[in-house]
């Protein structure tokens, strides 16, 4: 019999709980049973309004993952995947309403086919395949956050900006780009789950994806019942986490070595 | 292309490899560790190989920008200059490998051209942040008032001279960072982690629709 690695028991239990709950809720979705509703996410609604504004004032919509924002390896993949959902939604609305989308690619070129595909598919869904002017409006700036930020700010000055959407694994250095958008009178919408960069978005954004809202937004825009079903698991696990924190606090105060317990 | 090759087969590959890498986290099996190392190496190779795609896109975008600009004098000067640097770097790398990045010429470029511009952007960022803080910190309601008092107190606690005049303010600043601020940060991290796990599991079991083609024959 193969034993578990030391200190991984709780990891396994938590992962198994997630997996079982997700499969359970997806099974419910497949049987057409009622699913929990995701509340309206203000930032998503604002994207639609912002694109309408872009059409009215004839200025483009800018979208960026930030310089580092499209990791497809490591612990940031999930955020990239969720942000791709927001990209697809934005591109779809842009195509539908006939606005112009300028997409500032992140510094990870390996993500380009995925990101390009997301925009292409969004245009295709709206019956406007091939109408996105990629040669001019899909921009890659190479490696470096400063380069990306400077280029974005320059582009906003040169091309104008009605709305700037920035989601994904962002860093604080995207700030000048967001400020440039604000100075141009644009609506700023964005968010990241990196807590060290959240304050930047709180300072500059008119509408903010707060932390995990990005993951929920990714599911909400697809309107796929299986993805929405899995959001219910997020809620359950959040309450479970709160319970564990409260329990750990009480047990810790009572003198139990709670840290060692969770290191089993 | 059939749905099997476009959707089902990639999903199957992701599920098998993904769950294998996950199993390596839990089980001390050498074969799984070897598989994980192999996949990590493959990922690195694909990552570096894909910089070629990026170069093509960067050149295409630049070419389009140059084409639409009638006055190309600026490109003749700056473009020629940077083209020379890029060609020189390429030659250095060809003859000296990655050690070329440690040679004095490359370092001169790094420290005298690239770094000052980066630092200038950083400086601009902090200047802008002060402006933003001024915009944000307004007495509008109870919450914003508390935010202003907390923010100003924390800023003052970071000034050594002020802390020497007002005893206890540095302690208060430290407490604000370590207790209420940290208390707000950790739930944000925990919930983000929960969201990330859910997305990851959706991807592993092939239910993550955002990264799948749903039109065009998929």
Coordinates of C-alpha atoms in Angstrom, one line a residue:
Chain A
X1 CA 0.0 0.0 0.0
X2 CA 1.3 3.4 -0.9
X3 CA 1.4 5.9 1.9
X4 CA 0.7 9.6 1.5
X5 CA 3.5 12.1 1.6
X6 CA 4.0 13.7 5.0
X7 CA 1.9 16.8 5.6
X8 CA -0.4 16.2 2.6
X9 CA -3.5 14.6 4.3
X10 CA -5.4 17.8 4.7
X11 CA -4.5 18.9 1.2
X12 CA -6.0 15.6 -0.1
X13 CA -9.1 15.9 2.0
X14 CA -9.7 19.5 0.9
X15 CA -9.1 18.7 -2.8
X16 CA -11.4 15.6 -2.6
X17 CA -14.1 17.8 -1.0
X18 CA -13.9 20.3 -3.8
X19 CA -14.0 17.5 -6.5
X20 CA -16.9 15.7 -4.9
X21 CA -19.0 18.9 -4.5
X22 CA -18.2 20.1 -8.0
X23 CA -19.2 16.8 -9.5
X24 CA -22.4 16.8 -7.4
X25 CA -23.5 20.2 -8.5
X26 CA -22.6 19.5 -12.1
X27 CA -24.7 16.4 -11.9
X28 CA -27.6 18.5 -10.6
X29 CA -27.0 20.9 -13.6
X30 CA -27.1 18.0 -16.0
X31 CA -30.4 16.8 -14.7
X32 CA -31.9 20.3 -15.1
X33 CA -32.4 20.9 -11.4
X34 CA -32.5 24.5 -10.1
X35 CA -29.1 26.0 -9.6
X36 CA -28.0 28.9 -7.4
X37 CA -28.1 32.3 -9.1
X38 CA -25.0 34.4 -9.4
X39 CA -25.8 38.0 -8.4
X40 CA -25.3 40.8 -10.9
X41 CA -21.6 41.8 -11.0
X42 CA -21.6 45.5 -11.4
X43 CA -18.3 45.6 -13.3
X44 CA -19.7 43.2 -15.9
X45 CA -22.8 45.4 -16.5
X46 CA -20.5 48.4 -16.7
X47 CA -18.5 46.8 -19.5
X48 CA -21.6 46.7 -21.6
X49 CA -22.4 50.4 -20.8
X50 CA -18.8 51.4 -21.5
X51 CA -18.9 49.8 -24.9
X52 CA -22.1 51.7 -25.7
X53 CA -20.3 54.9 -24.7
X54 CA -17.3 53.9 -26.9
X55 CA -19.7 53.7 -29.9
X56 CA -21.2 57.1 -29.1
X57 CA -18.0 59.0 -28.7
X58 CA -16.2 57.0 -31.4
X59 CA -13.2 56.0 -29.3
X60 CA -11.8 52.5 -28.8
X61 CA -12.1 50.1 -25.9
X62 CA -8.8 49.0 -24.5
X63 CA -8.3 45.6 -22.9
X64 CA -5.2 44.3 -21.1
X65 CA -4.1 41.5 -18.8
X66 CA -1.2 43.7 -17.7
X67 CA 2.3 42.8 -18.6
X68 CA 2.4 39.6 -16.5
X69 CA -1.3 38.8 -16.7
X70 CA -1.6 35.7 -18.8
X71 CA 0.3 33.0 -16.9
X72 CA -0.5 29.5 -18.2
X73 CA 1.7 27.8 -15.7
X74 CA 1.9 27.9 -12.0
X75 CA -0.8 29.1 -9.5
X76 CA -2.0 32.0 -11.6
X77 CA -3.5 29.8 -14.4
X78 CA -7.0 29.9 -12.9
X79 CA -7.0 33.7 -12.9
X80 CA -5.9 33.8 -16.5
X81 CA -8.6 31.4 -17.5
X82 CA -11.3 33.5 -15.7
X83 CA -9.9 36.7 -17.3
X84 CA -10.1 35.1 -20.7
X85 CA -13.8 34.7 -20.1
X86 CA -14.0 38.5 -19.4
X87 CA -12.0 39.1 -22.6
X88 CA -14.3 37.0 -24.6
X89 CA -17.4 38.8 -23.2
X90 CA -15.9 42.2 -23.8
X91 CA -14.9 41.3 -27.4
X92 CA -18.3 39.9 -28.0
X93 CA -20.0 43.1 -26.8
X94 CA -17.6 45.2 -28.9
X95 CA -18.4 43.1 -32.0
X96 CA -22.1 43.3 -31.3
X97 CA -22.2 47.1 -30.9
X98 CA -19.7 47.9 -33.6
X99 CA -17.0 49.5 -31.4
X100 CA -13.2 49.1 -31.8
X101 CA -11.2 46.9 -29.5
X102 CA -7.5 47.5 -28.9
X103 CA -6.0 44.5 -27.1
X104 CA -2.6 45.0 -25.4
X105 CA -1.1 41.5 -25.3
X106 CA 0.8 40.4 -22.1
X107 CA 4.4 39.6 -22.2
X108 CA 3.8 35.8 -22.3
X109 CA 3.8 35.0 -26.1
X110 CA 2.8 31.4 -25.4
X111 CA -0.7 32.8 -24.4
X112 CA -1.2 34.6 -27.7
X113 CA -3.0 31.8 -29.5
X114 CA -5.4 31.4 -26.6
X115 CA -6.1 35.1 -26.2
X116 CA -6.4 35.7 -30.0
X117 CA -8.7 32.7 -30.3
X118 CA -10.9 34.1 -27.5
X119 CA -11.4 37.4 -29.4
X120 CA -11.8 35.7 -32.7
X121 CA -14.5 33.4 -31.4
X122 CA -16.3 36.2 -29.7
X123 CA -16.5 38.0 -33.1
X124 CA -17.5 34.8 -34.8
X125 CA -20.4 34.3 -32.4
X126 CA -21.7 37.7 -33.2
X127 CA -21.5 36.8 -36.9
X128 CA -18.6 39.2 -37.5
X129 CA -15.7 36.8 -38.1
X130 CA -12.6 38.5 -39.4
X131 CA -13.8 42.0 -38.7
X132 CA -11.4 42.6 -35.9
X133 CA -8.4 44.5 -37.3
X134 CA -5.7 42.4 -35.7
X135 CA -2.8 43.9 -37.5
X136 CA -3.4 47.3 -36.0
X137 CA -5.3 46.5 -32.8
X138 CA -3.6 43.4 -31.3
X139 CA -0.4 44.8 -29.9
X140 CA 2.6 42.9 -28.4
X141 CA 5.3 44.9 -26.6
X142 CA 7.8 42.3 -25.7
X143 CA 9.2 41.7 -22.3
X144 CA 8.9 44.0 -19.3
X145 CA 6.2 45.7 -17.2
X146 CA 7.5 49.2 -17.8
X147 CA 7.5 48.7 -21.5
X148 CA 3.9 47.4 -21.5
X149 CA 2.7 50.2 -19.2
X150 CA 4.4 53.0 -21.2
X151 CA 3.1 51.5 -24.5
X152 CA -0.4 51.3 -23.2
X153 CA -0.4 54.9 -21.9
X154 CA 1.1 56.0 -25.3
X155 CA -1.6 54.1 -27.2
X156 CA -4.4 55.7 -25.1
X157 CA -3.0 59.1 -25.9
X158 CA -2.6 58.4 -29.6
X159 CA -5.8 56.4 -30.3
X160 CA -8.1 57.7 -27.6
X161 CA -9.9 55.6 -25.1
X162 CA -13.5 55.3 -24.1
X163 CA -13.2 52.4 -21.7
X164 CA -10.2 50.6 -20.3
X165 CA -10.6 47.0 -19.0
X166 CA -7.8 45.4 -17.1
X167 CA -8.2 42.0 -15.5
X168 CA -5.9 39.1 -14.7
X169 CA -2.8 38.7 -12.6
X170 CA -1.9 42.3 -12.5
X171 CA 1.0 44.2 -10.8
X172 CA 1.0 47.6 -9.3
X173 CA 3.0 49.0 -12.2
X174 CA -0.1 49.0 -14.5
X175 CA -1.1 52.1 -12.6
X176 CA 0.3 54.7 -15.0
X177 CA -1.7 53.1 -17.8
X178 CA -4.9 53.2 -15.8
X179 CA -4.2 56.8 -14.8
X180 CA -3.6 57.6 -18.5
X181 CA -7.1 56.2 -19.3
X182 CA -8.6 58.3 -16.5
X183 CA -6.9 61.5 -17.8
X184 CA -8.4 60.7 -21.2
X185 CA -11.8 60.6 -19.5
X186 CA -12.3 56.9 -19.9
X187 CA -14.2 54.4 -17.7
X188 CA -11.7 52.2 -15.9
X189 CA -12.9 48.7 -15.1
X190 CA -10.6 46.1 -13.6
X191 CA -9.5 43.8 -10.9
X192 CA -7.0 41.2 -9.7
X193 CA -6.8 38.6 -7.0
X194 CA -3.2 39.7 -6.2
X195 CA -3.9 41.5 -2.9
X196 CA -0.7 43.6 -3.2
X197 CA -2.1 45.2 -6.4
X198 CA -5.7 45.4 -5.4
X199 CA -5.3 48.9 -4.0
X200 CA -4.3 50.2 -7.4
X201 CA -7.6 49.1 -8.9
X202 CA -9.5 50.5 -5.9
X203 CA -7.9 53.8 -6.5
X204 CA -8.4 54.1 -10.2
X205 CA -11.4 51.9 -11.2
X206 CA -14.9 53.2 -11.6
X207 CA -16.0 49.6 -11.4
X208 CA -14.0 46.9 -9.6
X209 CA -13.9 43.2 -9.7
X210 CA -13.1 42.5 -6.0
X211 CA -10.9 39.5 -5.6
X212 CA -12.7 36.3 -6.4
X213 CA -15.4 38.1 -8.4
X214 CA -13.2 37.6 -11.4
X215 CA -13.6 33.8 -11.1
X216 CA -17.4 34.2 -10.7
X217 CA -17.4 36.7 -13.7
X218 CA -15.6 34.1 -15.9
X219 CA -18.4 31.7 -15.2
X220 CA -21.2 34.2 -15.4
X221 CA -20.4 35.5 -18.8
X222 CA -20.5 32.0 -20.4
X223 CA -23.9 31.3 -18.9
X224 CA -22.9 27.7 -18.9
X225 CA -24.9 25.7 -16.3
X226 CA -21.9 23.5 -15.4
X227 CA -19.7 26.5 -14.7
X228 CA -22.4 28.3 -12.7
X229 CA -23.0 25.1 -10.7
X230 CA -19.4 25.1 -9.7
X231 CA -19.7 28.6 -8.3
X232 CA -22.0 27.1 -5.6
X233 CA -19.0 25.1 -4.4
X234 CA -17.0 28.3 -4.0
X235 CA -19.7 29.6 -1.6
X236 CA -19.9 26.3 0.4
X237 CA -16.1 26.2 0.7
X238 CA -16.0 29.8 1.8
X239 CA -18.3 29.1 4.7
X240 CA -16.3 26.0 5.5
X241 CA -13.1 28.1 5.6
X242 CA -14.8 30.6 7.9
X243 CA -15.9 27.7 10.1
X244 CA -12.4 26.3 10.2
X245 CA -10.9 29.7 11.0
X246 CA -13.4 30.2 13.9
X247 CA -12.7 26.6 15.2
X248 CA -9.0 27.0 14.9
X249 CA -9.2 30.3 16.9
X250 CA -11.2 28.7 19.7
X251 CA -9.0 25.6 19.9
X252 CA -5.9 27.7 19.6
X253 CA -7.0 29.9 22.5
X254 CA -7.8 26.7 24.5
X255 CA -4.2 25.6 24.1
X256 CA -4.4 23.0 21.3
X257 CA -1.5 22.9 18.8
X258 CA -3.8 23.5 15.8
X259 CA -0.9 24.2 13.4
X260 CA 0.6 20.8 13.9
X261 CA -2.9 19.2 13.5
X262 CA -3.2 20.8 10.0
X263 CA 0.3 19.7 9.1
X264 CA -0.6 16.0 9.2
Chain B
X1 CA -11.9 18.8 -37.8
X2 CA -14.0 16.5 -35.8
X3 CA -15.1 17.4 -32.2
X4 CA -13.0 14.4 -31.0
X5 CA -9.7 15.9 -32.2
X6 CA -10.6 19.5 -31.3
X7 CA -12.2 19.1 -27.9
X8 CA -12.4 15.6 -26.5
X9 CA -8.8 14.5 -27.1
X10 CA -7.2 17.7 -25.7
X11 CA -9.5 17.5 -22.7
X12 CA -8.5 13.8 -22.1
X13 CA -4.8 14.7 -22.4
X14 CA -5.2 17.6 -19.9
X15 CA -7.2 15.4 -17.5
X16 CA -4.7 12.5 -17.5
X17 CA -1.6 14.6 -17.2
X18 CA -3.3 17.1 -14.8
X19 CA -4.4 14.4 -12.4
X20 CA -1.0 12.7 -12.7
X21 CA 0.7 15.9 -11.6
X22 CA -1.8 16.3 -8.8
X23 CA -1.2 12.7 -7.7
X24 CA 2.5 13.5 -7.5
X25 CA 1.7 16.1 -4.8
X26 CA 0.1 13.5 -2.6
X27 CA 1.9 10.2 -3.4
X28 CA 5.7 9.4 -3.1
X29 CA 5.9 7.6 -6.5
X30 CA 9.1 8.1 -8.4
X31 CA 7.5 7.7 -11.8
X32 CA 5.0 10.5 -11.1
X33 CA 7.9 12.7 -10.0
X34 CA 9.7 11.9 -13.2
X35 CA 6.6 12.7 -15.3
X36 CA 6.2 16.0 -13.5
X37 CA 9.8 17.0 -14.2
X38 CA 9.4 16.0 -17.8
X39 CA 6.2 18.1 -18.2
X40 CA 7.8 21.0 -16.5
X41 CA 10.7 20.9 -18.9
X42 CA 8.4 20.6 -21.8
X43 CA 6.4 23.6 -20.6
X44 CA 9.6 25.6 -20.3
X45 CA 10.6 24.6 -23.9
X46 CA 7.2 25.6 -25.3
X47 CA 7.3 28.9 -23.4
X48 CA 10.7 29.9 -24.8
X49 CA 9.8 28.6 -28.3
X50 CA 6.7 30.7 -28.3
X51 CA 8.7 33.9 -28.1
X52 CA 9.0 33.5 -31.9
X53 CA 5.2 34.1 -32.1
X54 CA 5.6 37.2 -30.0
X55 CA 8.3 38.5 -32.2
X56 CA 6.2 38.1 -35.3
X57 CA 3.3 39.9 -33.7
X58 CA 5.5 42.7 -32.4
X59 CA 6.9 43.2 -35.8
X60 CA 3.5 43.1 -37.4
X61 CA 2.1 45.7 -35.0
X62 CA 5.2 48.0 -35.5
X63 CA 5.0 47.7 -39.3
X64 CA 1.3 48.6 -39.2
X65 CA 2.1 51.6 -36.9
X66 CA 4.9 52.8 -39.2
X67 CA 2.7 52.3 -42.4
X68 CA -0.1 54.4 -41.1
X69 CA 2.2 57.2 -40.0
X70 CA 3.1 59.5 -43.0
X71 CA 6.0 61.1 -41.2
X72 CA 8.5 58.2 -40.7
X73 CA 11.5 60.3 -39.7
X74 CA 11.1 59.4 -36.0
X75 CA 11.3 55.8 -37.0
X76 CA 14.3 56.3 -39.1
X77 CA 16.3 57.7 -36.1
X78 CA 15.0 55.7 -33.2
X79 CA 14.3 52.6 -35.2
X80 CA 17.8 52.5 -36.7
X81 CA 19.3 53.0 -33.3
X82 CA 17.4 50.2 -31.7
X83 CA 17.9 47.9 -34.7
X84 CA 21.6 48.3 -34.3
X85 CA 21.4 47.4 -30.6
X86 CA 19.2 44.4 -31.4
X87 CA 21.6 43.2 -34.1
X88 CA 24.6 43.7 -31.9
X89 CA 22.9 41.8 -29.0
X90 CA 22.0 39.0 -31.4
X91 CA 25.6 38.8 -32.7
X92 CA 26.9 38.8 -29.1
X93 CA 24.5 36.0 -28.1
X94 CA 25.5 34.0 -31.2
X95 CA 29.2 34.1 -30.4
X96 CA 29.1 34.3 -26.6
X97 CA 25.9 32.5 -25.6
X98 CA 23.9 33.7 -22.7
X99 CA 27.2 35.1 -21.2
X100 CA 26.7 37.9 -23.7
X101 CA 24.2 39.5 -21.3
X102 CA 27.0 39.9 -18.8
X103 CA 29.4 41.7 -21.1
X104 CA 30.1 45.4 -20.5
X105 CA 28.4 46.6 -23.7
X106 CA 25.1 44.9 -22.9
X107 CA 25.3 46.1 -19.3
X108 CA 25.9 49.7 -20.5
X109 CA 22.7 49.4 -22.5
X110 CA 20.9 47.9 -19.5
X111 CA 22.1 50.5 -17.0
X112 CA 22.2 53.6 -19.1
X113 CA 19.2 53.2 -21.3
X114 CA 16.7 50.7 -20.0
X115 CA 16.9 51.1 -16.3
X116 CA 16.6 54.9 -16.2
X117 CA 13.4 54.7 -18.3
X118 CA 12.0 52.0 -16.0
X119 CA 12.8 54.1 -12.9
X120 CA 11.2 57.1 -14.5
X121 CA 8.0 55.1 -15.0
X122 CA 8.1 54.0 -11.4
X123 CA 8.6 57.5 -10.2
X124 CA 5.6 58.6 -12.3
X125 CA 3.6 55.8 -10.8
X126 CA 4.1 57.0 -7.3
X127 CA 3.4 60.6 -8.3
X128 CA 0.1 59.6 -9.8
X129 CA -0.7 57.6 -6.7
X130 CA -0.5 60.7 -4.6
X131 CA -2.9 62.4 -7.0
X132 CA -5.3 59.4 -6.8
X133 CA -5.2 59.3 -3.0
X134 CA -6.2 63.0 -3.0
X135 CA -9.2 62.1 -5.2
X136 CA -10.2 59.1 -3.2
X137 CA -9.8 60.3 0.3
X138 CA -12.9 62.5 0.7
X139 CA -15.2 62.9 3.7
X140 CA -18.3 61.5 2.1
X141 CA -19.7 59.1 4.7
X142 CA -18.8 57.2 7.9
X143 CA -16.7 54.6 6.0
X144 CA -14.7 57.1 4.0
X145 CA -14.1 59.2 7.2
X146 CA -12.7 56.1 9.0
X147 CA -10.6 55.4 5.9
X148 CA -9.1 58.9 5.9
X149 CA -8.4 58.8 9.7
X150 CA -6.8 55.4 9.4
X151 CA -4.8 56.3 6.2
X152 CA -3.5 59.6 7.5
X153 CA -2.6 58.0 10.9
X154 CA -0.7 55.2 9.1
X155 CA 1.2 57.7 6.9
X156 CA 2.1 59.8 9.9
X157 CA 3.3 56.7 11.8
X158 CA 5.8 56.1 9.0
X159 CA 7.5 59.4 9.4
X160 CA 10.3 59.0 12.0
X161 CA 10.3 62.7 13.1
X162 CA 6.5 62.7 13.7
X163 CA 6.7 59.4 15.6
X164 CA 9.3 60.9 17.9
X165 CA 7.0 63.9 18.6
X166 CA 3.8 61.8 19.1
X167 CA 4.6 58.8 21.3
X168 CA 2.5 55.7 20.4
X169 CA 1.7 56.6 16.8
X170 CA 4.3 54.2 15.5
X171 CA 2.7 51.4 17.6
X172 CA -0.7 52.4 16.3
X173 CA 0.5 52.3 12.7
X174 CA 2.1 48.9 13.3
X175 CA -1.1 47.6 14.9
X176 CA -3.2 48.8 11.9
X177 CA -0.9 47.0 9.5
X178 CA -0.8 43.8 11.5
X179 CA -4.4 43.5 12.7
X180 CA -7.2 45.1 10.7
X181 CA -5.2 45.3 7.4
X182 CA -4.0 41.7 7.7
X183 CA -7.4 40.6 8.8
X184 CA -8.8 42.0 5.6
X185 CA -6.0 40.6 3.4
X186 CA -6.2 37.0 4.5
X187 CA -9.9 36.4 3.6
X188 CA -9.2 38.0 0.2
X189 CA -6.4 35.5 -0.3
X190 CA -8.4 32.5 1.0
X191 CA -11.5 33.3 -1.2
X192 CA -9.2 33.9 -4.2
X193 CA -7.6 30.5 -3.6
X194 CA -11.0 28.8 -3.4
X195 CA -12.0 30.4 -6.7
X196 CA -8.7 29.3 -8.3
X197 CA -9.2 25.7 -7.2
X198 CA -12.7 25.6 -8.6
X199 CA -11.5 27.0 -12.0
X200 CA -8.6 24.5 -12.0
X201 CA -10.9 21.5 -11.3
X202 CA -13.3 22.7 -14.0
X203 CA -10.4 22.8 -16.4
X204 CA -9.2 19.3 -15.4
X205 CA -12.6 17.7 -15.9
X206 CA -13.2 19.5 -19.2
X207 CA -15.9 21.8 -18.1
X208 CA -14.1 25.1 -18.4
X209 CA -15.8 26.7 -21.4
X210 CA -13.8 29.9 -21.6
X211 CA -10.8 28.2 -23.0
X212 CA -12.6 25.9 -25.4
X213 CA -13.8 26.6 -28.9
X214 CA -17.6 26.5 -29.1
X215 CA -18.1 27.8 -32.6
X216 CA -16.4 27.1 -35.9
X217 CA -16.6 23.4 -36.1
X218 CA -15.5 22.6 -32.5

